[in-house]
């Protein structure tokens, strides 16, 4: 069964500290993995998208890693800011891109991050 | 660009009533997605369209749900009749056709069915 598991479920850190969020998946065939940030009351916003051939991708203070062999991804946040408080959602696409199809997207339930002053 | 536009932002209705949610995708995008988000189940893909054609509606929970995309700039998600368990935030997203392309989400419609 295709699944995406995220950990921890929630996390509280102090402003300025680093943190790492985890995503484990059992999805086949794997096409790509995305990390989204969702602020409270807003829609998700894409942070990174990685295909199976990419093992790291950065977006400012956010760095995502992907190990396609172990089917694990992480999102590392450096020097956290209060504005990083949000839910972070890992999404795995289960299909190759053929005929323009978006394929089957499997969503994790997210990690809720709270950054305290 | 204004981004993906959804209306209404909030909807409160009584059980049994018809609910229509609206979405205007980003101009030029040819894929459109409808999602539902709840605390218990997280984000769930309901249906998506490529070039106005429904491609996969396997996520639509039951026949009470229907979605249309009459043209490239407008889509609706209808629930008839609505039930309390339909209460959720419904998101619309759009992208260019390709499985790896970024999806841009609207602000969502918070639906409460009493």
PDB file of C-alpha atoms in Angstrom:
ATOM      1  CA  UNK A   1       0.000   0.000   0.000  1.00  0.00           C
ATOM      2  CA  UNK A   2       1.309   3.439  -0.940  1.00  0.00           C
ATOM      3  CA  UNK A   3       1.899   5.465   2.205  1.00  0.00           C
ATOM      4  CA  UNK A   4       3.729   8.561   3.361  1.00  0.00           C
ATOM      5  CA  UNK A   5       4.628   8.832   7.037  1.00  0.00           C
ATOM      6  CA  UNK A   6       5.935  12.026   8.593  1.00  0.00           C
ATOM      7  CA  UNK A   7       7.637  12.553  11.916  1.00  0.00           C
ATOM      8  CA  UNK A   8       7.455  14.084  14.324  1.00  0.00           C
ATOM      9  CA  UNK A   9       3.771  14.946  14.343  1.00  0.00           C
ATOM     10  CA  UNK A  10       4.566  18.228  16.046  1.00  0.00           C
ATOM     11  CA  UNK A  11       7.702  20.061  17.093  1.00  0.00           C
ATOM     12  CA  UNK A  12       8.478  23.114  19.201  1.00  0.00           C
ATOM     13  CA  UNK A  13      11.844  24.835  18.861  1.00  0.00           C
ATOM     14  CA  UNK A  14      13.384  28.128  19.897  1.00  0.00           C
ATOM     15  CA  UNK A  15      13.988  30.866  17.379  1.00  0.00           C
ATOM     16  CA  UNK A  16      17.431  30.594  15.809  1.00  0.00           C
ATOM     17  CA  UNK A  17      17.717  26.834  16.271  1.00  0.00           C
ATOM     18  CA  UNK A  18      17.891  24.270  13.462  1.00  0.00           C
ATOM     19  CA  UNK A  19      15.484  21.393  13.017  1.00  0.00           C
ATOM     20  CA  UNK A  20      14.936  18.409  10.749  1.00  0.00           C
ATOM     21  CA  UNK A  21      11.617  16.934   9.696  1.00  0.00           C
ATOM     22  CA  UNK A  22      11.365  13.394   8.411  1.00  0.00           C
ATOM     23  CA  UNK A  23       9.337  11.734   5.662  1.00  0.00           C
ATOM     24  CA  UNK A  24       9.330   8.004   4.982  1.00  0.00           C
ATOM     25  CA  UNK A  25       7.396   6.594   2.072  1.00  0.00           C
ATOM     26  CA  UNK A  26       6.381   3.270   0.615  1.00  0.00           C
ATOM     27  CA  UNK A  27       5.336   4.431  -2.837  1.00  0.00           C
ATOM     28  CA  UNK A  28       5.966   2.635  -6.092  1.00  0.00           C
ATOM     29  CA  UNK A  29       6.708   3.487  -8.793  1.00  0.00           C
ATOM     30  CA  UNK A  30       8.273   6.656  -7.420  1.00  0.00           C
ATOM     31  CA  UNK A  31       8.208   9.774  -9.560  1.00  0.00           C
ATOM     32  CA  UNK A  32       8.921  12.741  -7.339  1.00  0.00           C
ATOM     33  CA  UNK A  33       8.691  14.038  -3.796  1.00  0.00           C
ATOM     34  CA  UNK A  34       7.539  17.480  -2.769  1.00  0.00           C
ATOM     35  CA  UNK A  35       7.666  19.432   0.465  1.00  0.00           C
ATOM     36  CA  UNK A  36       4.996  22.044   1.085  1.00  0.00           C
ATOM     37  CA  UNK A  37       4.699  24.683   3.794  1.00  0.00           C
ATOM     38  CA  UNK A  38       1.204  25.526   4.977  1.00  0.00           C
ATOM     39  CA  UNK A  39       0.626  28.542   7.190  1.00  0.00           C
ATOM     40  CA  UNK A  40      -2.467  28.487   9.383  1.00  0.00           C
ATOM     41  CA  UNK A  41      -5.541  29.429   7.362  1.00  0.00           C
ATOM     42  CA  UNK A  42      -3.670  29.428   4.052  1.00  0.00           C
ATOM     43  CA  UNK A  43      -3.109  27.023   1.189  1.00  0.00           C
ATOM     44  CA  UNK A  44       0.105  24.977   0.949  1.00  0.00           C
ATOM     45  CA  UNK A  45       3.073  26.581  -0.779  1.00  0.00           C
ATOM     46  CA  UNK A  46       5.705  24.482  -2.524  1.00  0.00           C
ATOM     47  CA  UNK A  47       9.196  24.525  -1.030  1.00  0.00           C
ATOM     48  CA  UNK A  48      11.003  21.888  -3.101  1.00  0.00           C
ATOM     49  CA  UNK A  49      10.323  19.203  -5.667  1.00  0.00           C
ATOM     50  CA  UNK A  50      12.811  16.352  -6.168  1.00  0.00           C
ATOM     51  CA  UNK A  51      12.893  13.546  -8.687  1.00  0.00           C
ATOM     52  CA  UNK A  52      14.518  10.183  -8.011  1.00  0.00           C
ATOM     53  CA  UNK A  53      17.816  11.381  -9.466  1.00  0.00           C
ATOM     54  CA  UNK A  54      18.163  14.310  -7.066  1.00  0.00           C
ATOM     55  CA  UNK A  55      19.374  13.797  -3.510  1.00  0.00           C
ATOM     56  CA  UNK A  56      19.418  17.356  -2.223  1.00  0.00           C
ATOM     57  CA  UNK A  57      17.730  20.630  -3.036  1.00  0.00           C
ATOM     58  CA  UNK A  58      17.803  23.946  -1.218  1.00  0.00           C
ATOM     59  CA  UNK A  59      15.425  26.866  -1.049  1.00  0.00           C
ATOM     60  CA  UNK A  60      16.922  29.555   1.154  1.00  0.00           C
ATOM     61  CA  UNK A  61      17.110  28.235   4.711  1.00  0.00           C
ATOM     62  CA  UNK A  62      15.249  25.077   3.697  1.00  0.00           C
ATOM     63  CA  UNK A  63      17.216  22.052   2.491  1.00  0.00           C
ATOM     64  CA  UNK A  64      15.501  18.850   1.416  1.00  0.00           C
ATOM     65  CA  UNK A  65      17.281  15.535   1.012  1.00  0.00           C
ATOM     66  CA  UNK A  66      16.116  12.387  -0.692  1.00  0.00           C
ATOM     67  CA  UNK A  67      17.404   8.836  -0.398  1.00  0.00           C
ATOM     68  CA  UNK A  68      15.529   6.834  -3.008  1.00  0.00           C
ATOM     69  CA  UNK A  69      17.135   3.596  -1.836  1.00  0.00           C
ATOM     70  CA  UNK A  70      15.858   3.837   1.725  1.00  0.00           C
ATOM     71  CA  UNK A  71      12.765   5.805   0.652  1.00  0.00           C
ATOM     72  CA  UNK A  72      13.420   8.594   3.080  1.00  0.00           C
ATOM     73  CA  UNK A  73      13.403  12.349   2.792  1.00  0.00           C
ATOM     74  CA  UNK A  74      14.186  15.076   5.256  1.00  0.00           C
ATOM     75  CA  UNK A  75      13.585  18.797   5.401  1.00  0.00           C
ATOM     76  CA  UNK A  76      16.198  20.737   7.320  1.00  0.00           C
ATOM     77  CA  UNK A  77      15.456  24.263   8.479  1.00  0.00           C
ATOM     78  CA  UNK A  78      18.447  26.385   9.398  1.00  0.00           C
ATOM     79  CA  UNK A  79      18.385  29.310  11.826  1.00  0.00           C
ATOM     80  CA  UNK A  80      14.646  29.102  12.371  1.00  0.00           C
ATOM     81  CA  UNK A  81      12.480  32.205  12.409  1.00  0.00           C
ATOM     82  CA  UNK A  82       9.076  32.847  13.935  1.00  0.00           C
ATOM     83  CA  UNK A  83       7.635  32.868  10.416  1.00  0.00           C
ATOM     84  CA  UNK A  84       8.680  29.235   9.987  1.00  0.00           C
ATOM     85  CA  UNK A  85       5.824  28.254  12.303  1.00  0.00           C
ATOM     86  CA  UNK A  86       3.570  26.225  10.011  1.00  0.00           C
ATOM     87  CA  UNK A  87       2.690  22.698   8.955  1.00  0.00           C
ATOM     88  CA  UNK A  88       5.110  20.991   6.586  1.00  0.00           C
ATOM     89  CA  UNK A  89       3.621  18.402   4.273  1.00  0.00           C
ATOM     90  CA  UNK A  90       5.495  15.721   2.351  1.00  0.00           C
ATOM     91  CA  UNK A  91       3.827  14.563  -0.884  1.00  0.00           C
ATOM     92  CA  UNK A  92       4.993  11.686  -3.082  1.00  0.00           C
ATOM     93  CA  UNK A  93       3.926  11.172  -6.685  1.00  0.00           C
ATOM     94  CA  UNK A  94       3.428   7.529  -7.569  1.00  0.00           C
ATOM     95  CA  UNK A  95       3.447   7.763 -11.340  1.00  0.00           C
ATOM     96  CA  UNK A  96       5.726   8.738 -14.133  1.00  0.00           C
ATOM     97  CA  UNK A  97       4.691  11.655 -16.262  1.00  0.00           C
ATOM     98  CA  UNK A  98       2.994  10.093 -19.256  1.00  0.00           C
ATOM     99  CA  UNK A  99       0.427  11.766 -21.410  1.00  0.00           C
ATOM    100  CA  UNK A 100       0.408  14.761 -19.134  1.00  0.00           C
ATOM    101  CA  UNK A 101      -1.136  12.854 -16.259  1.00  0.00           C
ATOM    102  CA  UNK A 102      -0.432  14.141 -12.800  1.00  0.00           C
ATOM    103  CA  UNK A 103      -0.506  10.614 -11.470  1.00  0.00           C
ATOM    104  CA  UNK A 104      -1.303   9.488  -8.006  1.00  0.00           C
ATOM    105  CA  UNK A 105      -0.284  11.875  -5.209  1.00  0.00           C
ATOM    106  CA  UNK A 106       0.101  10.451  -1.707  1.00  0.00           C
ATOM    107  CA  UNK A 107       0.106  13.007   1.093  1.00  0.00           C
ATOM    108  CA  UNK A 108       1.650  12.804   4.519  1.00  0.00           C
ATOM    109  CA  UNK A 109      -0.344  14.225   7.404  1.00  0.00           C
ATOM    110  CA  UNK A 110       2.264  16.882   8.025  1.00  0.00           C
ATOM    111  CA  UNK A 111       4.499  18.042  10.851  1.00  0.00           C
ATOM    112  CA  UNK A 112       3.305  21.053  12.798  1.00  0.00           C
ATOM    113  CA  UNK A 113       6.277  23.248  13.655  1.00  0.00           C
ATOM    114  CA  UNK A 114       6.091  25.979  16.281  1.00  0.00           C
ATOM    115  CA  UNK A 115       9.000  28.389  16.593  1.00  0.00           C
ATOM    116  CA  UNK A 116       9.038  30.230  19.922  1.00  0.00           C
ATOM    117  CA  UNK A 117      10.892  33.466  20.713  1.00  0.00           C
TER     118      UNK A 117
ATOM    119  CA  UNK B   1      -1.097  37.437 -11.366  1.00  0.00           C
ATOM    120  CA  UNK B   2      -3.644  37.160  -8.571  1.00  0.00           C
ATOM    121  CA  UNK B   3      -2.946  33.488  -8.023  1.00  0.00           C
ATOM    122  CA  UNK B   4      -5.635  30.849  -7.680  1.00  0.00           C
ATOM    123  CA  UNK B   5      -8.924  32.429  -6.627  1.00  0.00           C
ATOM    124  CA  UNK B   6     -11.530  30.568  -4.631  1.00  0.00           C
ATOM    125  CA  UNK B   7     -14.970  31.592  -3.495  1.00  0.00           C
ATOM    126  CA  UNK B   8     -16.543  31.732  -1.086  1.00  0.00           C
ATOM    127  CA  UNK B   9     -13.826  31.767   1.589  1.00  0.00           C
ATOM    128  CA  UNK B  10     -16.267  30.550   4.204  1.00  0.00           C
ATOM    129  CA  UNK B  11     -19.550  28.720   3.831  1.00  0.00           C
ATOM    130  CA  UNK B  12     -21.933  27.651   6.557  1.00  0.00           C
ATOM    131  CA  UNK B  13     -24.927  25.631   5.504  1.00  0.00           C
ATOM    132  CA  UNK B  14     -27.431  23.177   6.866  1.00  0.00           C
ATOM    133  CA  UNK B  15     -27.435  19.477   6.226  1.00  0.00           C
ATOM    134  CA  UNK B  16     -29.218  18.604   3.003  1.00  0.00           C
ATOM    135  CA  UNK B  17     -28.489  21.871   1.255  1.00  0.00           C
ATOM    136  CA  UNK B  18     -26.579  22.142  -2.001  1.00  0.00           C
ATOM    137  CA  UNK B  19     -23.122  23.706  -1.796  1.00  0.00           C
ATOM    138  CA  UNK B  20     -21.143  25.049  -4.745  1.00  0.00           C
ATOM    139  CA  UNK B  21     -17.488  25.966  -4.434  1.00  0.00           C
ATOM    140  CA  UNK B  22     -15.777  27.970  -7.156  1.00  0.00           C
ATOM    141  CA  UNK B  23     -12.248  28.204  -8.444  1.00  0.00           C
ATOM    142  CA  UNK B  24     -10.405  30.326 -10.966  1.00  0.00           C
ATOM    143  CA  UNK B  25      -6.976  28.865 -11.797  1.00  0.00           C
ATOM    144  CA  UNK B  26      -3.879  30.843 -12.679  1.00  0.00           C
ATOM    145  CA  UNK B  27      -4.060  32.046 -16.263  1.00  0.00           C
ATOM    146  CA  UNK B  28      -2.126  29.721 -18.573  1.00  0.00           C
ATOM    147  CA  UNK B  29      -2.230  26.735 -16.239  1.00  0.00           C
ATOM    148  CA  UNK B  30      -3.913  23.726 -17.789  1.00  0.00           C
ATOM    149  CA  UNK B  31      -4.184  21.373 -14.811  1.00  0.00           C
ATOM    150  CA  UNK B  32      -6.651  21.979 -12.003  1.00  0.00           C
ATOM    151  CA  UNK B  33      -7.031  20.053  -8.764  1.00  0.00           C
ATOM    152  CA  UNK B  34      -9.626  19.909  -6.011  1.00  0.00           C
ATOM    153  CA  UNK B  35      -8.483  18.858  -2.522  1.00  0.00           C
ATOM    154  CA  UNK B  36     -10.150  18.398   0.832  1.00  0.00           C
ATOM    155  CA  UNK B  37      -8.327  18.878   4.124  1.00  0.00           C
ATOM    156  CA  UNK B  38      -9.405  17.723   7.566  1.00  0.00           C
ATOM    157  CA  UNK B  39      -7.530  17.287  10.813  1.00  0.00           C
ATOM    158  CA  UNK B  40      -8.130  13.548  10.777  1.00  0.00           C
ATOM    159  CA  UNK B  41      -7.253  12.752   7.170  1.00  0.00           C
ATOM    160  CA  UNK B  42      -4.977  15.593   6.117  1.00  0.00           C
ATOM    161  CA  UNK B  43      -5.007  16.654   2.459  1.00  0.00           C
ATOM    162  CA  UNK B  44      -6.869  14.403   0.032  1.00  0.00           C
ATOM    163  CA  UNK B  45      -6.967  14.786  -3.731  1.00  0.00           C
ATOM    164  CA  UNK B  46     -10.583  14.644  -4.893  1.00  0.00           C
ATOM    165  CA  UNK B  47     -10.310  15.144  -8.644  1.00  0.00           C
ATOM    166  CA  UNK B  48      -8.077  16.738 -11.236  1.00  0.00           C
ATOM    167  CA  UNK B  49      -8.539  18.078 -14.747  1.00  0.00           C
ATOM    168  CA  UNK B  50      -6.100  18.401 -17.636  1.00  0.00           C
ATOM    169  CA  UNK B  51      -7.155  20.851 -20.344  1.00  0.00           C
ATOM    170  CA  UNK B  52     -10.662  20.998 -18.822  1.00  0.00           C
ATOM    171  CA  UNK B  53     -11.104  17.222 -19.011  1.00  0.00           C
ATOM    172  CA  UNK B  54     -11.522  15.215 -15.766  1.00  0.00           C
ATOM    173  CA  UNK B  55      -8.632  12.745 -15.623  1.00  0.00           C
ATOM    174  CA  UNK B  56      -9.001  11.055 -12.265  1.00  0.00           C
ATOM    175  CA  UNK B  57     -12.000  11.380  -9.967  1.00  0.00           C
ATOM    176  CA  UNK B  58     -11.237   8.333  -7.836  1.00  0.00           C
ATOM    177  CA  UNK B  59     -10.812  10.571  -4.810  1.00  0.00           C
ATOM    178  CA  UNK B  60     -14.365  11.879  -4.972  1.00  0.00           C
ATOM    179  CA  UNK B  61     -15.973  10.380  -1.867  1.00  0.00           C
ATOM    180  CA  UNK B  62     -19.377   9.553  -3.295  1.00  0.00           C
ATOM    181  CA  UNK B  63     -22.027  10.525  -5.804  1.00  0.00           C
ATOM    182  CA  UNK B  64     -23.020  13.533  -3.758  1.00  0.00           C
ATOM    183  CA  UNK B  65     -19.840  15.192  -5.009  1.00  0.00           C
ATOM    184  CA  UNK B  66     -19.451  16.433  -8.563  1.00  0.00           C
ATOM    185  CA  UNK B  67     -16.970  18.731 -10.287  1.00  0.00           C
ATOM    186  CA  UNK B  68     -17.037  20.550 -13.573  1.00  0.00           C
ATOM    187  CA  UNK B  69     -14.627  22.642 -15.589  1.00  0.00           C
ATOM    188  CA  UNK B  70     -16.601  24.306 -18.391  1.00  0.00           C
ATOM    189  CA  UNK B  71     -13.618  26.348 -19.546  1.00  0.00           C
ATOM    190  CA  UNK B  72      -9.952  26.946 -18.809  1.00  0.00           C
ATOM    191  CA  UNK B  73     -10.633  29.693 -16.295  1.00  0.00           C
ATOM    192  CA  UNK B  74     -13.379  28.270 -14.112  1.00  0.00           C
ATOM    193  CA  UNK B  75     -14.235  25.165 -12.139  1.00  0.00           C
ATOM    194  CA  UNK B  76     -16.881  24.215  -9.606  1.00  0.00           C
ATOM    195  CA  UNK B  77     -17.133  21.563  -6.932  1.00  0.00           C
ATOM    196  CA  UNK B  78     -20.690  20.785  -5.926  1.00  0.00           C
ATOM    197  CA  UNK B  79     -21.982  18.819  -2.966  1.00  0.00           C
ATOM    198  CA  UNK B  80     -25.638  17.826  -3.091  1.00  0.00           C
ATOM    199  CA  UNK B  81     -26.985  17.066  -0.555  1.00  0.00           C
ATOM    200  CA  UNK B  82     -24.400  18.182   1.981  1.00  0.00           C
ATOM    201  CA  UNK B  83     -23.786  16.308   5.232  1.00  0.00           C
ATOM    202  CA  UNK B  84     -22.000  17.324   8.454  1.00  0.00           C
ATOM    203  CA  UNK B  85     -19.088  14.979   7.632  1.00  0.00           C
ATOM    204  CA  UNK B  86     -18.384  17.103   4.547  1.00  0.00           C
ATOM    205  CA  UNK B  87     -17.193  19.891   6.837  1.00  0.00           C
ATOM    206  CA  UNK B  88     -13.587  20.593   5.831  1.00  0.00           C
ATOM    207  CA  UNK B  89     -11.392  23.078   4.030  1.00  0.00           C
ATOM    208  CA  UNK B  90     -11.560  22.621   0.271  1.00  0.00           C
ATOM    209  CA  UNK B  91      -8.567  23.733  -1.765  1.00  0.00           C
ATOM    210  CA  UNK B  92      -8.245  24.311  -5.464  1.00  0.00           C
ATOM    211  CA  UNK B  93      -4.790  24.220  -7.080  1.00  0.00           C
ATOM    212  CA  UNK B  94      -3.494  24.692 -10.603  1.00  0.00           C
ATOM    213  CA  UNK B  95      -0.321  23.869 -12.478  1.00  0.00           C
ATOM    214  CA  UNK B  96       1.122  23.356 -15.916  1.00  0.00           C
ATOM    215  CA  UNK B  97       0.606  19.814 -17.206  1.00  0.00           C
ATOM    216  CA  UNK B  98       3.501  17.621 -15.982  1.00  0.00           C
ATOM    217  CA  UNK B  99       3.739  15.450 -12.909  1.00  0.00           C
ATOM    218  CA  UNK B 100       6.737  17.316 -11.562  1.00  0.00           C
ATOM    219  CA  UNK B 101       5.404  20.823 -11.991  1.00  0.00           C
ATOM    220  CA  UNK B 102       4.625  22.893  -8.969  1.00  0.00           C
ATOM    221  CA  UNK B 103       1.020  23.181  -7.917  1.00  0.00           C
ATOM    222  CA  UNK B 104      -0.204  26.569  -6.760  1.00  0.00           C
ATOM    223  CA  UNK B 105      -2.919  26.427  -4.147  1.00  0.00           C
ATOM    224  CA  UNK B 106      -5.761  28.838  -3.563  1.00  0.00           C
ATOM    225  CA  UNK B 107      -6.645  30.138  -0.098  1.00  0.00           C
ATOM    226  CA  UNK B 108      -9.297  27.477   0.399  1.00  0.00           C
ATOM    227  CA  UNK B 109     -12.993  27.454   1.268  1.00  0.00           C
ATOM    228  CA  UNK B 110     -13.853  26.524   4.841  1.00  0.00           C
ATOM    229  CA  UNK B 111     -17.130  24.611   4.701  1.00  0.00           C
ATOM    230  CA  UNK B 112     -19.222  23.959   7.772  1.00  0.00           C
ATOM    231  CA  UNK B 113     -22.311  21.797   7.435  1.00  0.00           C
ATOM    232  CA  UNK B 114     -24.585  21.976  10.472  1.00  0.00           C
TER     233      UNK B 114
END
